[in-house]
Coordinates of C-alpha atoms in Angstrom, one line a residue:
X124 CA -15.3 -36.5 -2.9
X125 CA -13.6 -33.3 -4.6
X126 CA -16.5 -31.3 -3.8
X127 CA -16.9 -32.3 0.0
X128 CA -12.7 -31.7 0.3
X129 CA -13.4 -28.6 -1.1
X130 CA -16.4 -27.6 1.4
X131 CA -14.3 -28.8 4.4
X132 CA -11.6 -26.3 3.3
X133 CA -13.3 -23.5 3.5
X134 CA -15.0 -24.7 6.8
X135 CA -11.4 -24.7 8.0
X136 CA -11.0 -21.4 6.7
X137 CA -13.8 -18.1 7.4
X138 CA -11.0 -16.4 4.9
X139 CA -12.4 -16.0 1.5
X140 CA -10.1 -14.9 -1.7
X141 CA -10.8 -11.0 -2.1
X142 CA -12.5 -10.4 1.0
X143 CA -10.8 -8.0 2.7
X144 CA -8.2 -9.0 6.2
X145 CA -5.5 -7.8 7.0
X146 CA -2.7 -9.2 4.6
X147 CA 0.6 -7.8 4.5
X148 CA 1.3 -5.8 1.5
X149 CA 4.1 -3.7 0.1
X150 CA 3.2 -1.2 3.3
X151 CA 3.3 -4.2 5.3
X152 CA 5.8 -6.2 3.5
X153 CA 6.1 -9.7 4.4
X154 CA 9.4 -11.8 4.5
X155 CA 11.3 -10.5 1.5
X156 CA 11.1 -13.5 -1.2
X157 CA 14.0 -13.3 -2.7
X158 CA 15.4 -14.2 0.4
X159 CA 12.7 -16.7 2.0
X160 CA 12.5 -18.6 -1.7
X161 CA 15.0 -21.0 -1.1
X162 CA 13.9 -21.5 2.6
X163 CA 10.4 -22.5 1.3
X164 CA 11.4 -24.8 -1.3
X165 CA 13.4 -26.8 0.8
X166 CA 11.2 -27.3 3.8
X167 CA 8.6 -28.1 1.4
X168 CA 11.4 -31.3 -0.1
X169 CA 11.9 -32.1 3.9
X170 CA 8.5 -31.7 5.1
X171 CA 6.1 -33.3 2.2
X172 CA 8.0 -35.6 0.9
X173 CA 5.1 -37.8 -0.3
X174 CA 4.4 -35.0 -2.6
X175 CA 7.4 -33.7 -3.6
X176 CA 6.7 -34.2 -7.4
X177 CA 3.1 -33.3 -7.4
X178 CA 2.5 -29.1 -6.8
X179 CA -0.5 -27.7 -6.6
X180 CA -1.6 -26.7 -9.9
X181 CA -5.1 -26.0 -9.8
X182 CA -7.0 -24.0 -7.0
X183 CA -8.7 -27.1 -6.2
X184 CA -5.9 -29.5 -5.1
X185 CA -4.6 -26.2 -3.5
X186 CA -7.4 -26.0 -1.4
X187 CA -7.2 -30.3 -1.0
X188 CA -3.4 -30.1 0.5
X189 CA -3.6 -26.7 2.6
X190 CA -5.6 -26.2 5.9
X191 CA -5.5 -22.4 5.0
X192 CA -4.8 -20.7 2.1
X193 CA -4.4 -17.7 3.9
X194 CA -1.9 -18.2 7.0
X195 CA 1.6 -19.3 4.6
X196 CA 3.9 -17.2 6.4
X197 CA 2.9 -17.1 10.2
X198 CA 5.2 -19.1 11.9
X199 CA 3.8 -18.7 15.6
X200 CA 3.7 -22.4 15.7
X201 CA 6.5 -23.7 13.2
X202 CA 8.8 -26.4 15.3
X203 CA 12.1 -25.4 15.3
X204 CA 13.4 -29.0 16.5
X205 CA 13.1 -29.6 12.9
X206 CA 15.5 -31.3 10.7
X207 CA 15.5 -28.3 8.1
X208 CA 15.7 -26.0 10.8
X209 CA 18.7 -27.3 12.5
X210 CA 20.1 -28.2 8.9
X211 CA 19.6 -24.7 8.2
X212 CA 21.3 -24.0 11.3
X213 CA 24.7 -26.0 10.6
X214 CA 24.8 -24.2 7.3
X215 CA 24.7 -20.6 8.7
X216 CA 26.7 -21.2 12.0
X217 CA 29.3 -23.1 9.1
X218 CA 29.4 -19.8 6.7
X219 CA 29.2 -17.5 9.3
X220 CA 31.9 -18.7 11.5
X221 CA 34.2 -18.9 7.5
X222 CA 33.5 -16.1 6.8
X223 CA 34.5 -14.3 10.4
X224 CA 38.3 -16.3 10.1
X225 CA 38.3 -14.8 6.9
X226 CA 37.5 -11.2 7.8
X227 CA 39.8 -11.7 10.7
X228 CA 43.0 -12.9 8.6
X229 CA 42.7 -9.8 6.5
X230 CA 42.5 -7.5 9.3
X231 CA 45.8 -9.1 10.7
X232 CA 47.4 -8.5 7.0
X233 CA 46.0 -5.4 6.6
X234 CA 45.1 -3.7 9.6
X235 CA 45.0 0.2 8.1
X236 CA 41.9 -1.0 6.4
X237 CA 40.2 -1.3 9.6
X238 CA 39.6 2.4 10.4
X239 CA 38.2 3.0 7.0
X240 CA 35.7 0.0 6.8
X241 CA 34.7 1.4 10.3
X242 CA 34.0 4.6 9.3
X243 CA 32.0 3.5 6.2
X244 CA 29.3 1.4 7.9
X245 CA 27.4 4.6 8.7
X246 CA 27.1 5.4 4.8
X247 CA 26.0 1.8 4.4
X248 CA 23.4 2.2 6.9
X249 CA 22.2 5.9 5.9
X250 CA 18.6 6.6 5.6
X251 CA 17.6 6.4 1.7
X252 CA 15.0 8.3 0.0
X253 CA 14.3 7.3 -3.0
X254 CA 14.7 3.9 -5.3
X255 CA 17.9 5.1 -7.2
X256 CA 19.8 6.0 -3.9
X257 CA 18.9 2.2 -2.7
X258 CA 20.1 0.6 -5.6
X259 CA 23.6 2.5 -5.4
X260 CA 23.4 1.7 -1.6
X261 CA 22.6 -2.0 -2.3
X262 CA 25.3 -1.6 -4.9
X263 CA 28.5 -0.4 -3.1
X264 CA 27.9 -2.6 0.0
X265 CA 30.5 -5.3 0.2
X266 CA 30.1 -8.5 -1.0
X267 CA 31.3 -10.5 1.4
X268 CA 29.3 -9.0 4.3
X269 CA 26.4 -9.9 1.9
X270 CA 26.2 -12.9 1.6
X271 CA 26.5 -14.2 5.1
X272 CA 23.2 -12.3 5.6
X273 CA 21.8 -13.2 2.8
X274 CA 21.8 -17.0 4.8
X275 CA 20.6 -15.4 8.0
X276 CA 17.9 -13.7 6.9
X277 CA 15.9 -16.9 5.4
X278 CA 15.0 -17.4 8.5
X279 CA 11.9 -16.6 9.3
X280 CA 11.5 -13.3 11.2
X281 CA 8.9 -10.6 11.8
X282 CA 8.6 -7.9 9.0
X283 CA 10.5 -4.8 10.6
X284 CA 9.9 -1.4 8.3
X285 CA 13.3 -0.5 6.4
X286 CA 14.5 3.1 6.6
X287 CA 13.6 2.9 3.1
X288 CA 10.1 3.3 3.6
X289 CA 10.2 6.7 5.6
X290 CA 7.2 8.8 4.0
X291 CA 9.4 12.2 4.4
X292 CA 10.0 13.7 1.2
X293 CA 8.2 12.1 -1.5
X294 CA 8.6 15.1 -3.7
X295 CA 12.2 15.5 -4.4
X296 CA 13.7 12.1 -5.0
X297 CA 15.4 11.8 -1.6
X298 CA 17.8 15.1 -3.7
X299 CA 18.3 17.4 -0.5
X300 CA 19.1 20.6 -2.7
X301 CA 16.1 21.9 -4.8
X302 CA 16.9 21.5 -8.7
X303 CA 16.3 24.7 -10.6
X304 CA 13.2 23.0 -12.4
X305 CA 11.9 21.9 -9.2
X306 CA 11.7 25.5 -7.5
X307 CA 10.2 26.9 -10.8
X308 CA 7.5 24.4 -10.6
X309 CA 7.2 25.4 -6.9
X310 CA 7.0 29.1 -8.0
X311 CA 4.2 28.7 -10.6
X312 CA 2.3 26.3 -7.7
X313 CA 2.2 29.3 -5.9
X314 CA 1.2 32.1 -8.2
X315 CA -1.5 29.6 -9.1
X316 CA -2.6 29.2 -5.6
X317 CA -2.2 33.1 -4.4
X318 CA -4.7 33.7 -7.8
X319 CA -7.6 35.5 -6.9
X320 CA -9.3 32.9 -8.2
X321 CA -7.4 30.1 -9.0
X322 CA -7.4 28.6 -12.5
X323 CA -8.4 24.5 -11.3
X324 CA -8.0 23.2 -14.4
X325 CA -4.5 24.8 -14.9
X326 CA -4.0 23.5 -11.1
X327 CA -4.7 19.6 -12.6
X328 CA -2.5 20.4 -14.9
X329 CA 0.6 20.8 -13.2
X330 CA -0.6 18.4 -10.5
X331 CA -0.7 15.3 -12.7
X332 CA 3.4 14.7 -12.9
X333 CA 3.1 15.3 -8.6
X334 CA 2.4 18.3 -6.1
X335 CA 5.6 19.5 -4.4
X336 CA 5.5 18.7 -0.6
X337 CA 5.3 22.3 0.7
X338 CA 2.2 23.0 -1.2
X339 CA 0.4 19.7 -1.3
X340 CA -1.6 20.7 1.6
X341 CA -3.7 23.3 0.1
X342 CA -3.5 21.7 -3.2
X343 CA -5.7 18.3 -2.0
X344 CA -8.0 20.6 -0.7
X345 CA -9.0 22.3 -4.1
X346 CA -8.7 19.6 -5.9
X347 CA -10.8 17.3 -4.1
X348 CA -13.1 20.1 -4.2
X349 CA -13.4 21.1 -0.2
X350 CA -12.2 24.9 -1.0
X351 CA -13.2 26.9 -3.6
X352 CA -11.2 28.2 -5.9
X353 CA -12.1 32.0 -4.7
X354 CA -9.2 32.7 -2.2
X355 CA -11.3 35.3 -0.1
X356 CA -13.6 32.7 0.6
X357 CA -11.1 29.9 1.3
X358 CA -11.1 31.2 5.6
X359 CA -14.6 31.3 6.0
X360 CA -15.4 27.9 4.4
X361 CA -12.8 26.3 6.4
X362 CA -14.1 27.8 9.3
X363 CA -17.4 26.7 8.7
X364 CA -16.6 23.7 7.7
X365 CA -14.4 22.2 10.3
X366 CA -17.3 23.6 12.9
X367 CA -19.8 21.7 11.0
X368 CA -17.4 18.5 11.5
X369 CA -17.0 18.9 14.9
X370 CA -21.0 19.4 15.2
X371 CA -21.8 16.2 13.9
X372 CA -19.2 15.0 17.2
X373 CA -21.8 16.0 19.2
X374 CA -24.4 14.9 18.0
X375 CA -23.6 11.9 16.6
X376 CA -20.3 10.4 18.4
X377 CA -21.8 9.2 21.9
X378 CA -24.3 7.0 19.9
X379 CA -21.7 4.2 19.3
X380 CA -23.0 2.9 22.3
X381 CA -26.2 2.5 21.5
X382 CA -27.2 -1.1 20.3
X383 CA -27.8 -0.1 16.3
X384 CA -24.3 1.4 16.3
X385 CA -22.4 -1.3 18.2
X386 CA -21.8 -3.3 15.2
X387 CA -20.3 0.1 13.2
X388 CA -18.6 1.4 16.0
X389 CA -16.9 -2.0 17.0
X390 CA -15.6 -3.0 13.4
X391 CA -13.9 0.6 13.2
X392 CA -12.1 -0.1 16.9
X393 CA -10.9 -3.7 15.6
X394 CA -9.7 -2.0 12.0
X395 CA -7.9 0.7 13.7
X396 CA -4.6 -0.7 15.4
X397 CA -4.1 -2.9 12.0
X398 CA -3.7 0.4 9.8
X399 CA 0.0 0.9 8.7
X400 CA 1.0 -0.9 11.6
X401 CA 4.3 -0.8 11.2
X402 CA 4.4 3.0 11.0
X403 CA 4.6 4.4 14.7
X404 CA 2.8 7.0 13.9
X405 CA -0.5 5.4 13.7
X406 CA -0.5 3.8 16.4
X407 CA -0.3 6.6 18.8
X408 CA -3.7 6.4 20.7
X409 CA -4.7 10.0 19.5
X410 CA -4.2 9.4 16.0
X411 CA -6.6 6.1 16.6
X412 CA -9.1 8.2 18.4
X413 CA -9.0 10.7 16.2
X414 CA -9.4 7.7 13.1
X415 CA -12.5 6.2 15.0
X416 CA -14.7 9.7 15.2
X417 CA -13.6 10.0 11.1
X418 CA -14.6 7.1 10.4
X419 CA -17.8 6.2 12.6
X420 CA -18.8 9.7 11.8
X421 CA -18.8 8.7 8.0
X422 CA -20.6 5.9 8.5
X423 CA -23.9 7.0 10.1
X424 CA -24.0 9.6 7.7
X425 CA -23.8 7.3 4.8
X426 CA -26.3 4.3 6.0
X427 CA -26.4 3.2 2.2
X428 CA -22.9 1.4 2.8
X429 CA -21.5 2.0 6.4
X430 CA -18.6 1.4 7.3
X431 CA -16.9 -1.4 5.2
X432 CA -13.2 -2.5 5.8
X433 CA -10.6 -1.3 3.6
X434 CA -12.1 2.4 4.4
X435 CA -9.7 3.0 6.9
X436 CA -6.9 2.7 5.2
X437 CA -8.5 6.0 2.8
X438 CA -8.0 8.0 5.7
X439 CA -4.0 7.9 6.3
X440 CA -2.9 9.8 3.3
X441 CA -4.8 12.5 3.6
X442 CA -3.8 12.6 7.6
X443 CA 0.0 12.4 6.7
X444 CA -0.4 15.4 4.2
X445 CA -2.3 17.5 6.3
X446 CA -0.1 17.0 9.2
X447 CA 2.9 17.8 7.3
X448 CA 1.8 21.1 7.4
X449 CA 2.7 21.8 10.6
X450 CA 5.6 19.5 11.0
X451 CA 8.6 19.9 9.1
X452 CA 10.6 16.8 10.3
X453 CA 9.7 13.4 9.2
X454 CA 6.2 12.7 10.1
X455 CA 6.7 8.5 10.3
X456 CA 7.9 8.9 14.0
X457 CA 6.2 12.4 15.1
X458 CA 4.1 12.7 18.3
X459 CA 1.4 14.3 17.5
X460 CA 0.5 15.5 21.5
X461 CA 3.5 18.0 20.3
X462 CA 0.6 20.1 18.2
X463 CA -1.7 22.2 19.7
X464 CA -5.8 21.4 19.9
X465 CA -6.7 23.6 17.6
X466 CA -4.1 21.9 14.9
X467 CA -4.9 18.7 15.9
X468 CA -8.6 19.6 15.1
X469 CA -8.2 21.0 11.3
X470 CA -6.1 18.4 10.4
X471 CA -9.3 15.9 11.4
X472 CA -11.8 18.0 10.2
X473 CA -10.0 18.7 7.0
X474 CA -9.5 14.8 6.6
X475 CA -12.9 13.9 7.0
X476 CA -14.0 16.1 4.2
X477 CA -11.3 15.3 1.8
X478 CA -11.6 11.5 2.4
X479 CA -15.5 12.2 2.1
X480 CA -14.8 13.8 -1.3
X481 CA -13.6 11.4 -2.2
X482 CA -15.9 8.5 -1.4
X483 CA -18.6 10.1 -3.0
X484 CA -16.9 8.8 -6.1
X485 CA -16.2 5.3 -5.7
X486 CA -19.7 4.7 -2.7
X487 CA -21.0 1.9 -5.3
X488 CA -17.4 0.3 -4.3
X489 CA -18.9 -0.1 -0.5
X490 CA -22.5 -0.4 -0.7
X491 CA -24.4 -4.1 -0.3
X492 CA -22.4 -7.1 -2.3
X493 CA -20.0 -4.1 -3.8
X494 CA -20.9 -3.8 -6.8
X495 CA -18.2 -1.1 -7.8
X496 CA -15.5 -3.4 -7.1
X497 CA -17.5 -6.7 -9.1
X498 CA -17.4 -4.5 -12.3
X499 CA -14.2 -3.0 -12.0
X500 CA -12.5 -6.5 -11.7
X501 CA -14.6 -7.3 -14.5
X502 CA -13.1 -5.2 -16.5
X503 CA -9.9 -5.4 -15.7
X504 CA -10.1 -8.7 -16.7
X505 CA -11.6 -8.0 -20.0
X506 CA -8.4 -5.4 -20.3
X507 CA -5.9 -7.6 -19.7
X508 CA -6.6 -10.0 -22.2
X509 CA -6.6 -7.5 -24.8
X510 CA -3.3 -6.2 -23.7
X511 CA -1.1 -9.0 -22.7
X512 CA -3.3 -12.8 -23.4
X513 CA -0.1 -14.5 -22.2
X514 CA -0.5 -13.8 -18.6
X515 CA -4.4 -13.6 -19.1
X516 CA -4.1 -17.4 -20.1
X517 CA -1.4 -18.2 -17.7
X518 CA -4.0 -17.0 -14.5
X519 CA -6.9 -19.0 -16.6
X520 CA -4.4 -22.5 -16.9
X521 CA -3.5 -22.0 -13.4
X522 CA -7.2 -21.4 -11.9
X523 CA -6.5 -18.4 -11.0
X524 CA -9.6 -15.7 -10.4
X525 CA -8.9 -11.8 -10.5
X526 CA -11.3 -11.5 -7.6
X527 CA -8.8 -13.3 -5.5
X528 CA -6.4 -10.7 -5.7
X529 CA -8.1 -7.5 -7.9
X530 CA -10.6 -7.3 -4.8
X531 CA -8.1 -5.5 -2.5
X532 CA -6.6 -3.4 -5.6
X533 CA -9.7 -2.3 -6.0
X534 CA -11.1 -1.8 -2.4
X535 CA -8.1 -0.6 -0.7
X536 CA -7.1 1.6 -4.0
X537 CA -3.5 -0.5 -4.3
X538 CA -2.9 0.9 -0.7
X539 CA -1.7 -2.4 0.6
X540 CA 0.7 -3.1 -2.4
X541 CA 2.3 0.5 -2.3
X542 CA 4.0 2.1 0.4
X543 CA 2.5 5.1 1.7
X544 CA 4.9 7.3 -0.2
X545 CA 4.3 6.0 -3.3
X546 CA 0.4 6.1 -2.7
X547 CA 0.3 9.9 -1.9
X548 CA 2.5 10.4 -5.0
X549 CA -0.4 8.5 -7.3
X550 CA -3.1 10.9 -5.7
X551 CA -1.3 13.4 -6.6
X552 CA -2.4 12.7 -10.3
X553 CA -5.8 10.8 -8.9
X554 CA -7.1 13.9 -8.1
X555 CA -5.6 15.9 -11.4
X556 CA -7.5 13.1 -12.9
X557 CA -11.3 13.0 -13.9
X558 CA -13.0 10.4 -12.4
X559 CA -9.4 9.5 -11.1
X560 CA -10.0 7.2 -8.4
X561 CA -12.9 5.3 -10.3
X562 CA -11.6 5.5 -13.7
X563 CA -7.8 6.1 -14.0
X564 CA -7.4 3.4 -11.4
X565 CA -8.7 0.4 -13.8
X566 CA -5.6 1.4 -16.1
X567 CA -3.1 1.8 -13.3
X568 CA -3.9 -1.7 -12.1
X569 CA -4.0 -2.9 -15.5
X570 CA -0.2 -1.6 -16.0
X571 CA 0.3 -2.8 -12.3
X572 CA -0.5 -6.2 -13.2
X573 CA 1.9 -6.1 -16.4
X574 CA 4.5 -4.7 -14.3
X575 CA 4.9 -8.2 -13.4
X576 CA 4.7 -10.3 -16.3
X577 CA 7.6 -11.6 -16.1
X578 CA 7.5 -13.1 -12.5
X579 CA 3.8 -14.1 -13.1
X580 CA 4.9 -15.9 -16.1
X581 CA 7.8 -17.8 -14.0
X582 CA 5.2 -18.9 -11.5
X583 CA 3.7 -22.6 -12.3
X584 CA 1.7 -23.2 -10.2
X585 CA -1.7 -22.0 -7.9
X586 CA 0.0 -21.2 -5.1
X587 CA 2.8 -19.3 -6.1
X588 CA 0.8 -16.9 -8.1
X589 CA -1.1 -15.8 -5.3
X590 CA 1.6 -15.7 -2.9
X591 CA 3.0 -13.3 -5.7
X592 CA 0.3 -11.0 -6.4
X593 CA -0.6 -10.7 -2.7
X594 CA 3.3 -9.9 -1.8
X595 CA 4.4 -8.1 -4.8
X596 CA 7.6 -6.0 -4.1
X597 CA 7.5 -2.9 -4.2
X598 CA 9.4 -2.3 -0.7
X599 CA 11.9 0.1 -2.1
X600 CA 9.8 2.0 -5.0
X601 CA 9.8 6.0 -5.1
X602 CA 8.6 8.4 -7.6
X603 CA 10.4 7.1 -10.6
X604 CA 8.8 3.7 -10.4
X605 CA 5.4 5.2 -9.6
X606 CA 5.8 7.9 -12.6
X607 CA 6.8 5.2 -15.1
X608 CA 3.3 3.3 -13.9
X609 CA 1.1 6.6 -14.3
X610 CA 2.7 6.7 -18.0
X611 CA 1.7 3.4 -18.4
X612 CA -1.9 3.9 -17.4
X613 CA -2.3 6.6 -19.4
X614 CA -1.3 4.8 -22.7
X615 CA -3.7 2.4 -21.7
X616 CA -6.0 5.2 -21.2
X617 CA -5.5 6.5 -24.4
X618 CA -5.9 3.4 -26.4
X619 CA -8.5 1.8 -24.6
X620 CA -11.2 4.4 -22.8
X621 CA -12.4 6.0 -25.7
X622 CA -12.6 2.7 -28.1
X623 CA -14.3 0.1 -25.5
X624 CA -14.8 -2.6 -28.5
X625 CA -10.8 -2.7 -28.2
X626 CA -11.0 -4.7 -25.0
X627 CA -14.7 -6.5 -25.1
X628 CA -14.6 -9.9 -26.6

């Protein structure tokens, strides 16, 4: 009977754990669960009471209670006639309409105050770079406006990107003057680069702690290996190289019509509009035109795995850095039909190479049953039991399979559980890295994983370990939180690369 429950659930459901959809992550964060926590749990008393006391436990009665696993969240067709939604609705119309008298009889006491707390909403409400300038943002606001919205915002709402998330300057800690250690690092980026021929490994070097915005640019494109190291070359490759690009247009680009490429070429249309949707600058038409020839392009060169989704996604930081070099505002909300053709070109031609680059490394992760991805799993696994055996036997108790949520770390290169800021900051060091994206990335998921122990740990039950590891977050992280995980990795690095038996049972 288990079995044939089990085999209509997944009839229900063409969703499989770890394939790869379009499931909000930290760059398209979901309902904040701090906030939505106490929402859930007490629809879930109103709505099921027959099984109040019994949770889910196990994957399996998981899969017997839930029509899909995947859609917790969408509320498209929740009923708002409900009695926890109008009992949610008493208790936020009763606190909000306390809370108003309150603010009003203080006013009427006080009524100096009023032009101050006036003119401090703006500082409350100012654009924040960088974790620690959030934290004393989230710190100083006033309690009692907090907790009113606190109450409002469990209701469920469309994710809407915070300011938080802006992808400006991911160099300098939201810090708008330069420190003096920051322009020396700058200056010694620059003699490296203006080298006659530049010193790489010296390059890696001072790339692995990050790449300071103004120079990031030219600094992806020796490192990924796309320009030599020679700088009087450096024209004429690019030159040749972004004519070669825009060769393959021609030739190839009008076959997406054609009945063999259909398949390819409609995949990579329907992928498109869901990358970073939330950014507005991705989904400007151009930037998705110029996304489809990138990535068809690289499929029918590379027949061995085509296109597979969760490529797309490979393409945006490179983009963002490349456009940054001609825009010197924010790039989040640039229009790109502001750049000339000729710009607009290079920074396609140069993406396509880089992101090729870079796929040349990690193809076994795309090609038939991804086989890269199985093993890397794998492993992690095998790692995490060596390092921390208490969350490795929590998942185990609980049923829960690192394929179901590894796969997308793996695929997408933790794309969907960083924001964008924080993923061009960990390519910084992926490409100081050997083997960086293959390699280095088992240990940086590894120390990902551990990052969360403690919420893992306080999770009992199927459901709301997946819900976790598929929402972690990480919203409001920035360079220190993303520094503190590369330290991690490399530790784990350390101890573990070089001694395999430490981590095989």
């Amino acid at each position: 009977m288990a079995a044939e429950n089990s085999k209509q659930f997944w009839k229900r459901s063409a969703k499989l754990p770890g394939s790869i959809q379009p499931v909000y992550g930290a760059q398209h964060p979901p309902l904040d669960p701090r906030l939505t926590k106490n929402f859930i749990k007490e629809r879930s008393k109103v709505n099921t009471v027959p099984l109040k006391n019994k949770k889910a436990s196990s994957f399996h009665e998981f899969a017997r209670n839930t029509s899909d696993a995947w859609d917790i969240g969408d509320d498209e067709e929740e009923d708002f006639s409900s009695p926890s939604f109008q009992t949610l609705n008493s208790k936020v119309a009763l606190a909000t309409a306390a809370q108003v008298l309150e603010n009003h009889s203080k006013l009427r006491v006080k009524p100096e105050r009023s032009q101050s707390t006036t003119s401090d909403v703006p500082a409350n409400y100012k654009v924040i770079k960088s974790s620690s300038d959030a934290q004393l943002s989230r710190n100083s606001s006033d309690t009692c406006l907090r907790n009113p919205l606190h109450k409002q915002q469990s209701l469920p709402l469309r994710p809407i990107i915070p300011l938080v998330a802006r992808i400006s300057d991911q160099n300098a800690s939201g810090a708008p003057p330069m420190t003096v250690r920051e322009k020396t690092r700058l200056e010694k980026f620059r003699q490296l680069l203006s080298s006659h021929n530049t010193d790489l490994d010296e390059l890696r070097k001072c790339s692995w702690p990050g790449v300071p915005r103004e120079v990031r640019p030219i600094t992806w494109r020796l490192l990924s290996g796309y320009l030599p190291a020679n700088t009087e070359r450096r024209k004429l490759t690019l030159q040749r190289k972004r004519e070669e690009y825009f060769g393959f247009i021609e030739q190839y680009y009008d076959s997406r019509n054609e009945e063999h490429h259909q398949d390819t070429y409609r995949q990579i249309h329907i992928d498109i509009p869901r990358t970073n949707p939330l950014i507005p600058l991705f989904q400007q038409p151009l930037v998705q035109e110029i996304f489809e020839r990138i990535l068809f392009i690289w499929a029918i060169r590379h027949p061995a795995s085509g296109y597979v989704q969760g490529i797309n996604d490979l393409v945006t930081p490179f983009f963002v850095v490349f456009l940054s070099e001609y825009v010197e505002e924010d790039v989040e909300n640039f229009d790109v039909t502001n750049l000339s053709q000729d710009m607009l070109r290079s920074i396609e031609a140069d993406s396509f190479w880089c992101m090729s680059k870079l796929l040349d490394g990690i193809q076994d992760n795309y090609t038939f049953a991804q086989p890269g991805i199985q093993k890397k799993v794998k492993a992690l696994e095998e790692l995490v039991s060596r390092i921390d055996e208490q969350v490795h036997n929590h998942f185990r108790r609980y049923e829960v399979e690192y394929l179901q949520f590894a796969f997308r770390w793996m695929n997408n290169l933790l794309m969907r559980e960083l924001p964008l800021r924080c993923t061009i900051r960990l390519w910084d060091t992926y490409q100081s890295e050997p083997e960086g994206f293959s390699h280095f990335h088992l240990y940086v998921c590894a120390a990902f994983l551990i990052k969360w122990r403690k919420e893992i740990l306080d999770e009992e039950d199927f459901q709301g370990l997946l819900m976790l590891l598929q929402n972690l977050p990480t919203i409001h992280w920035g360079n220190e939180e993303i520094g503190l995980l590369l330290a991690e990795a490399y530790r784990l690095k350390y101890m573990f690369a070089d001694a395999p038996n430490h981590y095989r049972r």
